[in-house]
PDB file of C-alpha atoms and ligand atoms in Angstrom:
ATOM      1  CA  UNK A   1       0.000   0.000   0.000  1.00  0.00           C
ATOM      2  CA  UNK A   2       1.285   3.341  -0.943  1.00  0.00           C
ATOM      3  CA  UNK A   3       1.990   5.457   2.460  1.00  0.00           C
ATOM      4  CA  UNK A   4       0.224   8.992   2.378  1.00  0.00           C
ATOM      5  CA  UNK A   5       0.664  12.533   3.535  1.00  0.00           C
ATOM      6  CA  UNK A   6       0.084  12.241   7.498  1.00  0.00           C
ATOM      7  CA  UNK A   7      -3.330  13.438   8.445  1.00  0.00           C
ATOM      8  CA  UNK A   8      -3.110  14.649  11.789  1.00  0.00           C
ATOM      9  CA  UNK A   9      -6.437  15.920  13.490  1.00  0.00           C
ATOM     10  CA  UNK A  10      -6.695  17.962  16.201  1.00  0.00           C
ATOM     11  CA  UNK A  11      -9.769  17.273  18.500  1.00  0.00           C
ATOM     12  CA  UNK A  12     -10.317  20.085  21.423  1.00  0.00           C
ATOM     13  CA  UNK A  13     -13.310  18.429  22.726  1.00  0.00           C
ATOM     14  CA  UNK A  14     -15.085  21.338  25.051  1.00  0.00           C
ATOM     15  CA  UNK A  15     -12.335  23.424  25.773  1.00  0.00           C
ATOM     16  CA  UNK A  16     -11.490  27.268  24.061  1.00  0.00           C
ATOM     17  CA  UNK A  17     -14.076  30.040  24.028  1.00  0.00           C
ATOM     18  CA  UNK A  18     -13.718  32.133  20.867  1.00  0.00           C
ATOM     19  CA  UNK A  19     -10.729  34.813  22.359  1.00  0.00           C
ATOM     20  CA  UNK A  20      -8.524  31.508  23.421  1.00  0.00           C
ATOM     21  CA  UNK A  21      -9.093  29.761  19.858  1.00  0.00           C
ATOM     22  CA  UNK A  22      -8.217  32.800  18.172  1.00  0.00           C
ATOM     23  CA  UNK A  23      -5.294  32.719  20.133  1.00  0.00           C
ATOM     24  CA  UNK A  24      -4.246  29.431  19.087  1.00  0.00           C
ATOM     25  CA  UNK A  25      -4.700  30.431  15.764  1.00  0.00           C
ATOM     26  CA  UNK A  26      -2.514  33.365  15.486  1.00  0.00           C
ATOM     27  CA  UNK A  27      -0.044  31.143  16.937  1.00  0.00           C
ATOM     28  CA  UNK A  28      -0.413  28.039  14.961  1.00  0.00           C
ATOM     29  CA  UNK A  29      -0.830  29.834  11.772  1.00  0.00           C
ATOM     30  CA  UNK A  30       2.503  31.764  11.971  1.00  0.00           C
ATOM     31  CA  UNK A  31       4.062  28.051  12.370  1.00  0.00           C
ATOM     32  CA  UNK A  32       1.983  26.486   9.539  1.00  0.00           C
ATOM     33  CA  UNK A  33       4.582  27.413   6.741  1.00  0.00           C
ATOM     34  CA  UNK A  34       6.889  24.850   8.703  1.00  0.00           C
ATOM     35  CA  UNK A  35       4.287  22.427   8.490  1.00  0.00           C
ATOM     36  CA  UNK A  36       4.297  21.306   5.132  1.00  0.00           C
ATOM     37  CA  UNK A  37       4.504  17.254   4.619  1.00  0.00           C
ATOM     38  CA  UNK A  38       1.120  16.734   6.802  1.00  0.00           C
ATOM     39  CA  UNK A  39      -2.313  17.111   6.057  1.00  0.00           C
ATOM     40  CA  UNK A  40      -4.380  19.264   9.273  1.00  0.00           C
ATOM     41  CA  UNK A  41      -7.622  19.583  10.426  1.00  0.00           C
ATOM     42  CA  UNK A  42      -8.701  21.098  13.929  1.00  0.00           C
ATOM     43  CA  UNK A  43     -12.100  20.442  14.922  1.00  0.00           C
ATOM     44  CA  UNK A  44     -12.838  22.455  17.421  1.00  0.00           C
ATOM     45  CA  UNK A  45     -16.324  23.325  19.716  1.00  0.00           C
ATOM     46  CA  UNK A  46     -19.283  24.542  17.324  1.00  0.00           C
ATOM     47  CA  UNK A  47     -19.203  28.254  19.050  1.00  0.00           C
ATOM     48  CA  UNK A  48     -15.685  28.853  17.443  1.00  0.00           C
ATOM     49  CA  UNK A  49     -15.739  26.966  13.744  1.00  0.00           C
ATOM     50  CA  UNK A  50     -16.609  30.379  12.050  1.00  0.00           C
ATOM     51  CA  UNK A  51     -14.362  32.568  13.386  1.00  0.00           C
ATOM     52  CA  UNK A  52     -11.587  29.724  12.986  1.00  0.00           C
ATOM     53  CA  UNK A  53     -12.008  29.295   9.536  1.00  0.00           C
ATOM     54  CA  UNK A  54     -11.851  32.542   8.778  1.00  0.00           C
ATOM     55  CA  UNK A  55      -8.729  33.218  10.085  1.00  0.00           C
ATOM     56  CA  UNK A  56      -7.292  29.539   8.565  1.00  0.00           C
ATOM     57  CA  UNK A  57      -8.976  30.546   5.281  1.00  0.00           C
ATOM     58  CA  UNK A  58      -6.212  30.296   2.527  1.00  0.00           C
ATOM     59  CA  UNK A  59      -4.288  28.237   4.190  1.00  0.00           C
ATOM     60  CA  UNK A  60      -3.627  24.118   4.456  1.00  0.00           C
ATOM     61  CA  UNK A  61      -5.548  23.911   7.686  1.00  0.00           C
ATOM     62  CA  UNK A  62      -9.033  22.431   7.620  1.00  0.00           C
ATOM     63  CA  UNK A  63     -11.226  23.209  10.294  1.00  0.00           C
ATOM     64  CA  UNK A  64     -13.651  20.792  11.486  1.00  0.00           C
ATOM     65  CA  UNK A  65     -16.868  19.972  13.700  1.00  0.00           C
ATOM     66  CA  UNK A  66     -16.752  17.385  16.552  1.00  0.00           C
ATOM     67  CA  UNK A  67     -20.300  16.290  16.201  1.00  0.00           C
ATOM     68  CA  UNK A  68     -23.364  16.846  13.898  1.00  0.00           C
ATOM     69  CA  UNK A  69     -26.684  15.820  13.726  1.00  0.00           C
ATOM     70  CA  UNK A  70     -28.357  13.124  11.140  1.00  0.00           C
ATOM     71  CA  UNK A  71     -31.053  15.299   9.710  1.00  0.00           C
ATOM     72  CA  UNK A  72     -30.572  18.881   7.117  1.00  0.00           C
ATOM     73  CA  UNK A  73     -33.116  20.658   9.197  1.00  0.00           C
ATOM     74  CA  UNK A  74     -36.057  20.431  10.951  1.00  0.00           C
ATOM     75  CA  UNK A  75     -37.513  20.508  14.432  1.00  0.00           C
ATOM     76  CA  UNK A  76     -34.458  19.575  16.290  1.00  0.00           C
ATOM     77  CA  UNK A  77     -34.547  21.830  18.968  1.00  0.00           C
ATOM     78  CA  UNK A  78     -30.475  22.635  19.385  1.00  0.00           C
ATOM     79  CA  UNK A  79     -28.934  20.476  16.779  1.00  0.00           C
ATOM     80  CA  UNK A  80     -26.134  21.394  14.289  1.00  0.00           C
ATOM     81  CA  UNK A  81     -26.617  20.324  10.816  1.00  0.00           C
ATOM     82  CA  UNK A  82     -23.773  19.271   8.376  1.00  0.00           C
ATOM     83  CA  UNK A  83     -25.032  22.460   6.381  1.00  0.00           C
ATOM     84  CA  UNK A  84     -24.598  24.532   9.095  1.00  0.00           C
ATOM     85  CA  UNK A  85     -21.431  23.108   9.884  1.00  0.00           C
ATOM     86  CA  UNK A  86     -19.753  23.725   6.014  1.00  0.00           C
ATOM     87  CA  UNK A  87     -21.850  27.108   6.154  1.00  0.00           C
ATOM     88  CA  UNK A  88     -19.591  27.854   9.143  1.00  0.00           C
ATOM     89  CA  UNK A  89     -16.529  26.839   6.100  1.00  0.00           C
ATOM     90  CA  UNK A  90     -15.898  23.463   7.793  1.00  0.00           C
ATOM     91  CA  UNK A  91     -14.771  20.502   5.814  1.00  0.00           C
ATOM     92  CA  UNK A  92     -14.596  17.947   8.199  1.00  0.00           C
ATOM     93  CA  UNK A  93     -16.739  16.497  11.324  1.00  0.00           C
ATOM     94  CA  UNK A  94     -16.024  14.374  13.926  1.00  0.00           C
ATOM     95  CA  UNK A  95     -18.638  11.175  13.925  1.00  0.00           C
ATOM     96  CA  UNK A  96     -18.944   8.829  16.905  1.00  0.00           C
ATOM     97  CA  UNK A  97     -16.377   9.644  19.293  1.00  0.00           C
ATOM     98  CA  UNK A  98     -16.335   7.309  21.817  1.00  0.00           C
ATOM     99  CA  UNK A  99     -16.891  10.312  24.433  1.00  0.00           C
ATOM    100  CA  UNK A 100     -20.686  10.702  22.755  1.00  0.00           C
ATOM    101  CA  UNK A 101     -20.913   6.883  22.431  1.00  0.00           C
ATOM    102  CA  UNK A 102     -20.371   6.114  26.136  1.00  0.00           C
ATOM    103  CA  UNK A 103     -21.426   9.666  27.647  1.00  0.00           C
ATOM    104  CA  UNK A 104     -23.897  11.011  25.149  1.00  0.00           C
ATOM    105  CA  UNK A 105     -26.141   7.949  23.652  1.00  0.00           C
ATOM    106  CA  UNK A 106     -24.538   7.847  20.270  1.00  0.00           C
ATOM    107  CA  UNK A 107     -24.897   4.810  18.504  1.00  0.00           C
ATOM    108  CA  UNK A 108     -23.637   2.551  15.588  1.00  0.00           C
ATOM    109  CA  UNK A 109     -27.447   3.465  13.929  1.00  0.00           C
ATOM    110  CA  UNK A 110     -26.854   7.180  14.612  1.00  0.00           C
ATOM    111  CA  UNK A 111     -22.960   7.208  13.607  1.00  0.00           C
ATOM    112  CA  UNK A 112     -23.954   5.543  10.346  1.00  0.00           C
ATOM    113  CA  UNK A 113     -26.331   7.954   9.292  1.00  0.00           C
ATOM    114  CA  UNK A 114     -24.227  11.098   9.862  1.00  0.00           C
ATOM    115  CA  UNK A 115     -21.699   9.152   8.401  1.00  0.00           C
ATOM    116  CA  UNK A 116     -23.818   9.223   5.408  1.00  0.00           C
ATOM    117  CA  UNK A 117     -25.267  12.429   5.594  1.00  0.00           C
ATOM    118  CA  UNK A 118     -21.496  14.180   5.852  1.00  0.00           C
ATOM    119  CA  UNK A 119     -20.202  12.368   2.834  1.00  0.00           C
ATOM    120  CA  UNK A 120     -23.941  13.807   0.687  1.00  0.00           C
ATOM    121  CA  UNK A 121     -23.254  17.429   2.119  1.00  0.00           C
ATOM    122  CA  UNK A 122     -19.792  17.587   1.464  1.00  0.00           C
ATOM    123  CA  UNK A 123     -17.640  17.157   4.714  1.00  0.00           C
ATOM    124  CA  UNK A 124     -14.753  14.990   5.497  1.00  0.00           C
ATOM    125  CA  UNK A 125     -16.525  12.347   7.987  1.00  0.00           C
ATOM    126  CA  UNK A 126     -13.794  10.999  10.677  1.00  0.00           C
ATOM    127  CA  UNK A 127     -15.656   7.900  11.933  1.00  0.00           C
ATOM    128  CA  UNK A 128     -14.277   6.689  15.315  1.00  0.00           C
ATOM    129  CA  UNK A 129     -13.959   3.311  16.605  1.00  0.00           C
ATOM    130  CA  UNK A 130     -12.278   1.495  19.698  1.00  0.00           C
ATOM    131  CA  UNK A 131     -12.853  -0.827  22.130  1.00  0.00           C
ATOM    132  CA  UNK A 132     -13.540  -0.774  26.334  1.00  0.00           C
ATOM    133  CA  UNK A 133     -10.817  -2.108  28.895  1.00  0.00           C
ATOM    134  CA  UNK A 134     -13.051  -4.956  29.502  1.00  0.00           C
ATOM    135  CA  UNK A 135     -13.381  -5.649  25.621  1.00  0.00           C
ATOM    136  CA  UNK A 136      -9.965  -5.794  25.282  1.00  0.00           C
ATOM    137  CA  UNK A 137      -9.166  -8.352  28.192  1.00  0.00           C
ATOM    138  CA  UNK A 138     -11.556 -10.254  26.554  1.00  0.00           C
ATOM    139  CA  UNK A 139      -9.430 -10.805  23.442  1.00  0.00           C
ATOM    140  CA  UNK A 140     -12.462  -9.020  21.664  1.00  0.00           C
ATOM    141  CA  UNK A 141     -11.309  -5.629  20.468  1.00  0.00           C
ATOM    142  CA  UNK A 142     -10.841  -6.995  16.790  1.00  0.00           C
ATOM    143  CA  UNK A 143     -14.411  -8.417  16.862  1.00  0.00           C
ATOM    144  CA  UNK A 144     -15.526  -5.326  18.330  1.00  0.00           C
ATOM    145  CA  UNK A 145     -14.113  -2.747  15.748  1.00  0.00           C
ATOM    146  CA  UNK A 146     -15.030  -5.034  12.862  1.00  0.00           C
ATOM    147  CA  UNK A 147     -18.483  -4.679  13.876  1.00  0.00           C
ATOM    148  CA  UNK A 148     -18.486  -0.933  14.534  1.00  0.00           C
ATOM    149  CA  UNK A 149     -16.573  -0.143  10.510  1.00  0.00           C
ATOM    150  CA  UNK A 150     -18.741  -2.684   9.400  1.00  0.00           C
ATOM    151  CA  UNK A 151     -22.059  -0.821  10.849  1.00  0.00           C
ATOM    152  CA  UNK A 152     -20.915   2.841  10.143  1.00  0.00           C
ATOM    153  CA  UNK A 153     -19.514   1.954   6.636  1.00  0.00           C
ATOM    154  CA  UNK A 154     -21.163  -0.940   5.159  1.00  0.00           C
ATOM    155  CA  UNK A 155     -23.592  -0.261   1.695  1.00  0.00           C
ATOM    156  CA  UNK A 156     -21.240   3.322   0.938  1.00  0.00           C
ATOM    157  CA  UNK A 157     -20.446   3.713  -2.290  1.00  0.00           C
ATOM    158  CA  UNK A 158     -16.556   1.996  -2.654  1.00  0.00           C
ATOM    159  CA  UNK A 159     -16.122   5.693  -4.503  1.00  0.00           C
ATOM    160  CA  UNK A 160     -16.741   7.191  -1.702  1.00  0.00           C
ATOM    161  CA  UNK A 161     -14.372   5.647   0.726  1.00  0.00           C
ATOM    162  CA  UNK A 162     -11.725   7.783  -0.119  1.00  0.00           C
ATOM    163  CA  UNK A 163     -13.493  11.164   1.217  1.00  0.00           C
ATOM    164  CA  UNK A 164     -13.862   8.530   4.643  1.00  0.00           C
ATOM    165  CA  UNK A 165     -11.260   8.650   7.856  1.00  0.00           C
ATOM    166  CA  UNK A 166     -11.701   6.217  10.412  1.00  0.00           C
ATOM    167  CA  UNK A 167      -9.532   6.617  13.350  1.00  0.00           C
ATOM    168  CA  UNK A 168      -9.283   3.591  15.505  1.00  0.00           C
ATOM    169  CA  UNK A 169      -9.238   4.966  19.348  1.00  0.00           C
ATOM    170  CA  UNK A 170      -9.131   2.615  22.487  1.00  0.00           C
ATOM    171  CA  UNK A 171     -11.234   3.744  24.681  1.00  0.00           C
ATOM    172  CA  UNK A 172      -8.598   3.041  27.914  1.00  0.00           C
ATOM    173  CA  UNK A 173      -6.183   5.063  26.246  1.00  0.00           C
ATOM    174  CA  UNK A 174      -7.993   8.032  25.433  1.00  0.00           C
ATOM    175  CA  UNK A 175      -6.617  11.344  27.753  1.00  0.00           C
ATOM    176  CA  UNK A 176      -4.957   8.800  30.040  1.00  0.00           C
ATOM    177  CA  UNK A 177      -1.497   8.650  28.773  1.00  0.00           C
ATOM    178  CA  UNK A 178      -1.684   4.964  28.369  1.00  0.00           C
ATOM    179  CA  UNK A 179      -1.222   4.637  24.367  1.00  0.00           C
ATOM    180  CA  UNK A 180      -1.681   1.454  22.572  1.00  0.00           C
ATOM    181  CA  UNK A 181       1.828  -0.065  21.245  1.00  0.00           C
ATOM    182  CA  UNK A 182       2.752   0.653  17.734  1.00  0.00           C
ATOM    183  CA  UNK A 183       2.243  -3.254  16.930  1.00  0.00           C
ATOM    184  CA  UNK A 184      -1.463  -2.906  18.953  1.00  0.00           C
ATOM    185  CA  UNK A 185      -2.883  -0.102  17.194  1.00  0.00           C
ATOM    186  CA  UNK A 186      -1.494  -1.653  13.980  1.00  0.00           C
ATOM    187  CA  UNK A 187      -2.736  -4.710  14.378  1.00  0.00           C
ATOM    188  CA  UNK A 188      -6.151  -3.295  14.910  1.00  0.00           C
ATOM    189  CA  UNK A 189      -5.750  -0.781  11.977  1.00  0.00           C
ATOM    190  CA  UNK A 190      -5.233  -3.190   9.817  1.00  0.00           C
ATOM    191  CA  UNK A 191      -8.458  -5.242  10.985  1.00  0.00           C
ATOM    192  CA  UNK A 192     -10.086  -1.922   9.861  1.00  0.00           C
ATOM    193  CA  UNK A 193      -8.737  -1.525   6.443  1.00  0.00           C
ATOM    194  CA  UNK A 194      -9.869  -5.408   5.954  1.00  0.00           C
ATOM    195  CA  UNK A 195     -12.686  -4.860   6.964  1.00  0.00           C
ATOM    196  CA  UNK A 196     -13.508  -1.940   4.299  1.00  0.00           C
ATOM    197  CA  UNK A 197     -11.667  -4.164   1.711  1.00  0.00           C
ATOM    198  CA  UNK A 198     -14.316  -6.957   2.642  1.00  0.00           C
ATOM    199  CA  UNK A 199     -17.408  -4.632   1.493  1.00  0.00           C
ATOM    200  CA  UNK A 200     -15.374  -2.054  -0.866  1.00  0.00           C
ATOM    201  CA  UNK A 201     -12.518  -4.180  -2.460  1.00  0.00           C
ATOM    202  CA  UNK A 202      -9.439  -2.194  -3.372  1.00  0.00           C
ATOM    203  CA  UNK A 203     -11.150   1.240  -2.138  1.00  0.00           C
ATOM    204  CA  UNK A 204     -10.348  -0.108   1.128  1.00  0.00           C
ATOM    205  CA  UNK A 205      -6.395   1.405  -0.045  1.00  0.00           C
ATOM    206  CA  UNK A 206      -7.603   4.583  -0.008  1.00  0.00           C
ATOM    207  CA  UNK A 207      -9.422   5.155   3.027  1.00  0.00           C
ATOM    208  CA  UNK A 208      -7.171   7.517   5.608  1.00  0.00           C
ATOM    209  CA  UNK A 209      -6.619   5.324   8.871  1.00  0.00           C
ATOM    210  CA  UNK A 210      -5.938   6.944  11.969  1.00  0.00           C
ATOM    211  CA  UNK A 211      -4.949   5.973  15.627  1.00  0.00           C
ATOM    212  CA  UNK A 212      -6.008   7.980  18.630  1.00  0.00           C
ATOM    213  CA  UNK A 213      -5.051   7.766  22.134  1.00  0.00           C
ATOM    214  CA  UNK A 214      -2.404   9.814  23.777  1.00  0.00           C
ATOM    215  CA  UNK A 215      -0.931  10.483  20.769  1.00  0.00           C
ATOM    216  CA  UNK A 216       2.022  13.308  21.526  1.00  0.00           C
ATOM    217  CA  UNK A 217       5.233  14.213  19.686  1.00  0.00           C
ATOM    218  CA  UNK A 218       7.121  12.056  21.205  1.00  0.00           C
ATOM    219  CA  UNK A 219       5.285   8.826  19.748  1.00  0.00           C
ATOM    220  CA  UNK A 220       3.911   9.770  16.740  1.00  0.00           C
ATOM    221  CA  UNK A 221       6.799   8.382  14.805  1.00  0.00           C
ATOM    222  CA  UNK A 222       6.875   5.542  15.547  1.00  0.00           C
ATOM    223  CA  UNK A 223       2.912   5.032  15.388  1.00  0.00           C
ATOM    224  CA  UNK A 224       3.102   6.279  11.723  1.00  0.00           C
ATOM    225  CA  UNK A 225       6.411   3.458  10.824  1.00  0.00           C
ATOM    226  CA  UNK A 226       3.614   0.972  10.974  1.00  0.00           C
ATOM    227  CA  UNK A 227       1.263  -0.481   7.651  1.00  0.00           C
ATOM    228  CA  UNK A 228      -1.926   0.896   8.128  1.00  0.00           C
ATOM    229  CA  UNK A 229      -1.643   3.772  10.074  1.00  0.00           C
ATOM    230  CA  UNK A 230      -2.290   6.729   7.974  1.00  0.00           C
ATOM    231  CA  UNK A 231      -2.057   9.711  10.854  1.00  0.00           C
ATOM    232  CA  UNK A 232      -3.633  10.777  13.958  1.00  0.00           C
ATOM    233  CA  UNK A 233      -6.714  12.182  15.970  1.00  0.00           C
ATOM    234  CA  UNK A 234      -5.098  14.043  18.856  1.00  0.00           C
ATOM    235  CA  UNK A 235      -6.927  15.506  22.187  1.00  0.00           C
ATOM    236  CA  UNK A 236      -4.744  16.966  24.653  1.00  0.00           C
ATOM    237  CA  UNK A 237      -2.143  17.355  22.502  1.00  0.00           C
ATOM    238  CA  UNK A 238      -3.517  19.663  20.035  1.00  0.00           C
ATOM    239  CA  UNK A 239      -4.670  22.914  22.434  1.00  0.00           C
ATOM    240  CA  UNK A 240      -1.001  24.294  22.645  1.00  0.00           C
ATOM    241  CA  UNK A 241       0.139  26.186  19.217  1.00  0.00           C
ATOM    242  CA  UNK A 242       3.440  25.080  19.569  1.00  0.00           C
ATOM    243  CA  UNK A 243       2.882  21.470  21.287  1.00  0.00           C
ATOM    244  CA  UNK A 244       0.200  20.606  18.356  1.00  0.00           C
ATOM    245  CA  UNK A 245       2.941  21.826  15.649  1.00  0.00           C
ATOM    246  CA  UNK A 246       6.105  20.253  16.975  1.00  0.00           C
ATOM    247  CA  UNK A 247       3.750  16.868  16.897  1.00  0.00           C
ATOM    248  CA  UNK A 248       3.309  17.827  13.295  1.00  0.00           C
ATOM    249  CA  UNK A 249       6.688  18.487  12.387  1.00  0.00           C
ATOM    250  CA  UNK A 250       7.710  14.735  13.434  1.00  0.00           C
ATOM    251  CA  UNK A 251       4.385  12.934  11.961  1.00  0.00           C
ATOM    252  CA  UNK A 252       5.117  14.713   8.434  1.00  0.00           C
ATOM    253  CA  UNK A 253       9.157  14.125   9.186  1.00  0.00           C
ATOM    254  CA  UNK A 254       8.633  10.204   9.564  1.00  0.00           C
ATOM    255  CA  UNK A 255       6.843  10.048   6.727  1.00  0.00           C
TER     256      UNK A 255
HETATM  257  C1  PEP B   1      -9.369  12.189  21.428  1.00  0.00           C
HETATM  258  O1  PEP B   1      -9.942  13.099  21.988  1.00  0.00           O
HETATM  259  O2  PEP B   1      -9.874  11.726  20.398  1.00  0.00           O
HETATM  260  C2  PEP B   1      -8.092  11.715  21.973  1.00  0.00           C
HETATM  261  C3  PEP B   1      -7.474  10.753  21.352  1.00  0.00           C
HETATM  262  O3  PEP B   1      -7.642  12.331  23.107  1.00  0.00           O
HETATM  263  P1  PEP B   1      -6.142  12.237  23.739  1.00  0.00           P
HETATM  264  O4  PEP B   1      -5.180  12.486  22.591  1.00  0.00           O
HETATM  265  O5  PEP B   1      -6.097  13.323  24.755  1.00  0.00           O
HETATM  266  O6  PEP B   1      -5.980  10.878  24.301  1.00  0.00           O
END
């Protein structure tokens, strides 16, 4: 398999009012020439998209939504739409993070319709999978995963596997500092892209696969040495301008 640019998301889950993502901004996009070799998206709380992709307008970072909702419009008293979202000048959402799967009643029924409904409007869907503590000590986190790409991705159009991004995140290692090994997360990855090539053949190739999980400068490289793992969706790591780009630097670096 041909290895990519890096994709390296930035996810800032409910942190930064509007003054402190500007902030970053100003920051980050005085470092962005350096970061050339990587593709980046932040996806950052709803409140903020606009403002952020007006200052990252013209420039290689995408900005992106963590969530949407599985309908255009309607009565949905305090939903986003994916229209609303690429009206804001998003190109990418978030889709079943495991934080609105275990906190916020997302599930595989919900995360396969937006998944569906952000491909038809237009945005870059990342789709995110992983597996419990408990499911992995039962020697069932392949099982697991299967079932969730299989559920959010199963009946697209192979064509259209391309615009997806799954990024495989274990749920034990997510903002604990406990990252999966390089040979873990790869082994999983690659259940994922097998999975795709079981329902979209060759397509499967060209379907961005990321690993999430206390992803930080410092192991990025060696995350990205593996098969299958095309980049990263990063929490904690991502809300410092200069933390975020040094992890950059290295992820485009080892590539
Ligand atoms: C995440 O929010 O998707 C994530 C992987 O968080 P962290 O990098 O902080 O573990």
């Amino acid at each position: 398999m041909v290895k990519r640019r890096p994709f390296i998301a930035g996810n800032w889950k409910m942190n930064k009012v509007t003054g402190e993502a500007l902030a970053f901004a100003r920051e980050f996009k005085a470092l962005a020439p350096e970061l050339q070799g990587a593709d980046i998206a932040i996806c950052a709380p709803f409140t903020c998209l606009a403002a952020l992709a007006e200052i990252f307008r013209d420039t290689p970072v995408a900005v992106g939504a963590q969530n949407m909702f599985y309908e255009r419009s309607g009565a949905y008293t305090g939903e986003i739409s994916p229209d609303m979202i690429v009206d804001a000048g998003c190109s990418a959402v978030i889709i079943g993070h495991s934080e609105r799967r275990e906190i916020l009643g997302e599930t595989d029924e919900t995360v396969r319709r937006k998944t569906r409904l952000a491909l038809e409007t237009g945005l870059r869907p990342i789709v995110c999978v992983g597996e419990t503590l408990a499911v992995r000590e039962a020697g069932r986190a392949a099982p697991h995963v299967r079932a969730q790409v299989e559920k959010a991705l199963a009946g697209l159009d192979p064509a259209a596997m391309s615009r997806v991004t799954v990024a495989y995140e274990p749920i034990w290692a997510i903002g604990t500092g406990r990252v999966a090994t390089a040979a873990d997360a790869q082994e999983i990855c690659a259940v994922v892209r097998g999975t795709i090539a079981g329902f979209a053949g060759a397509a499967a190739g060209e379907t961005y696969i990321l690993y999430g999980g206390s992803v930080k400068a410092d192991n990025i490289a060696e995350l990205l040495g593996t098969g299958d793992i095309d980049g990263a969706l990063v929490g904690g790591a991502s809300l410092k301008a200069a933390e975020f780009a040094e992890l950059i630097r290295r992820a485009a670096g080892a590539a």
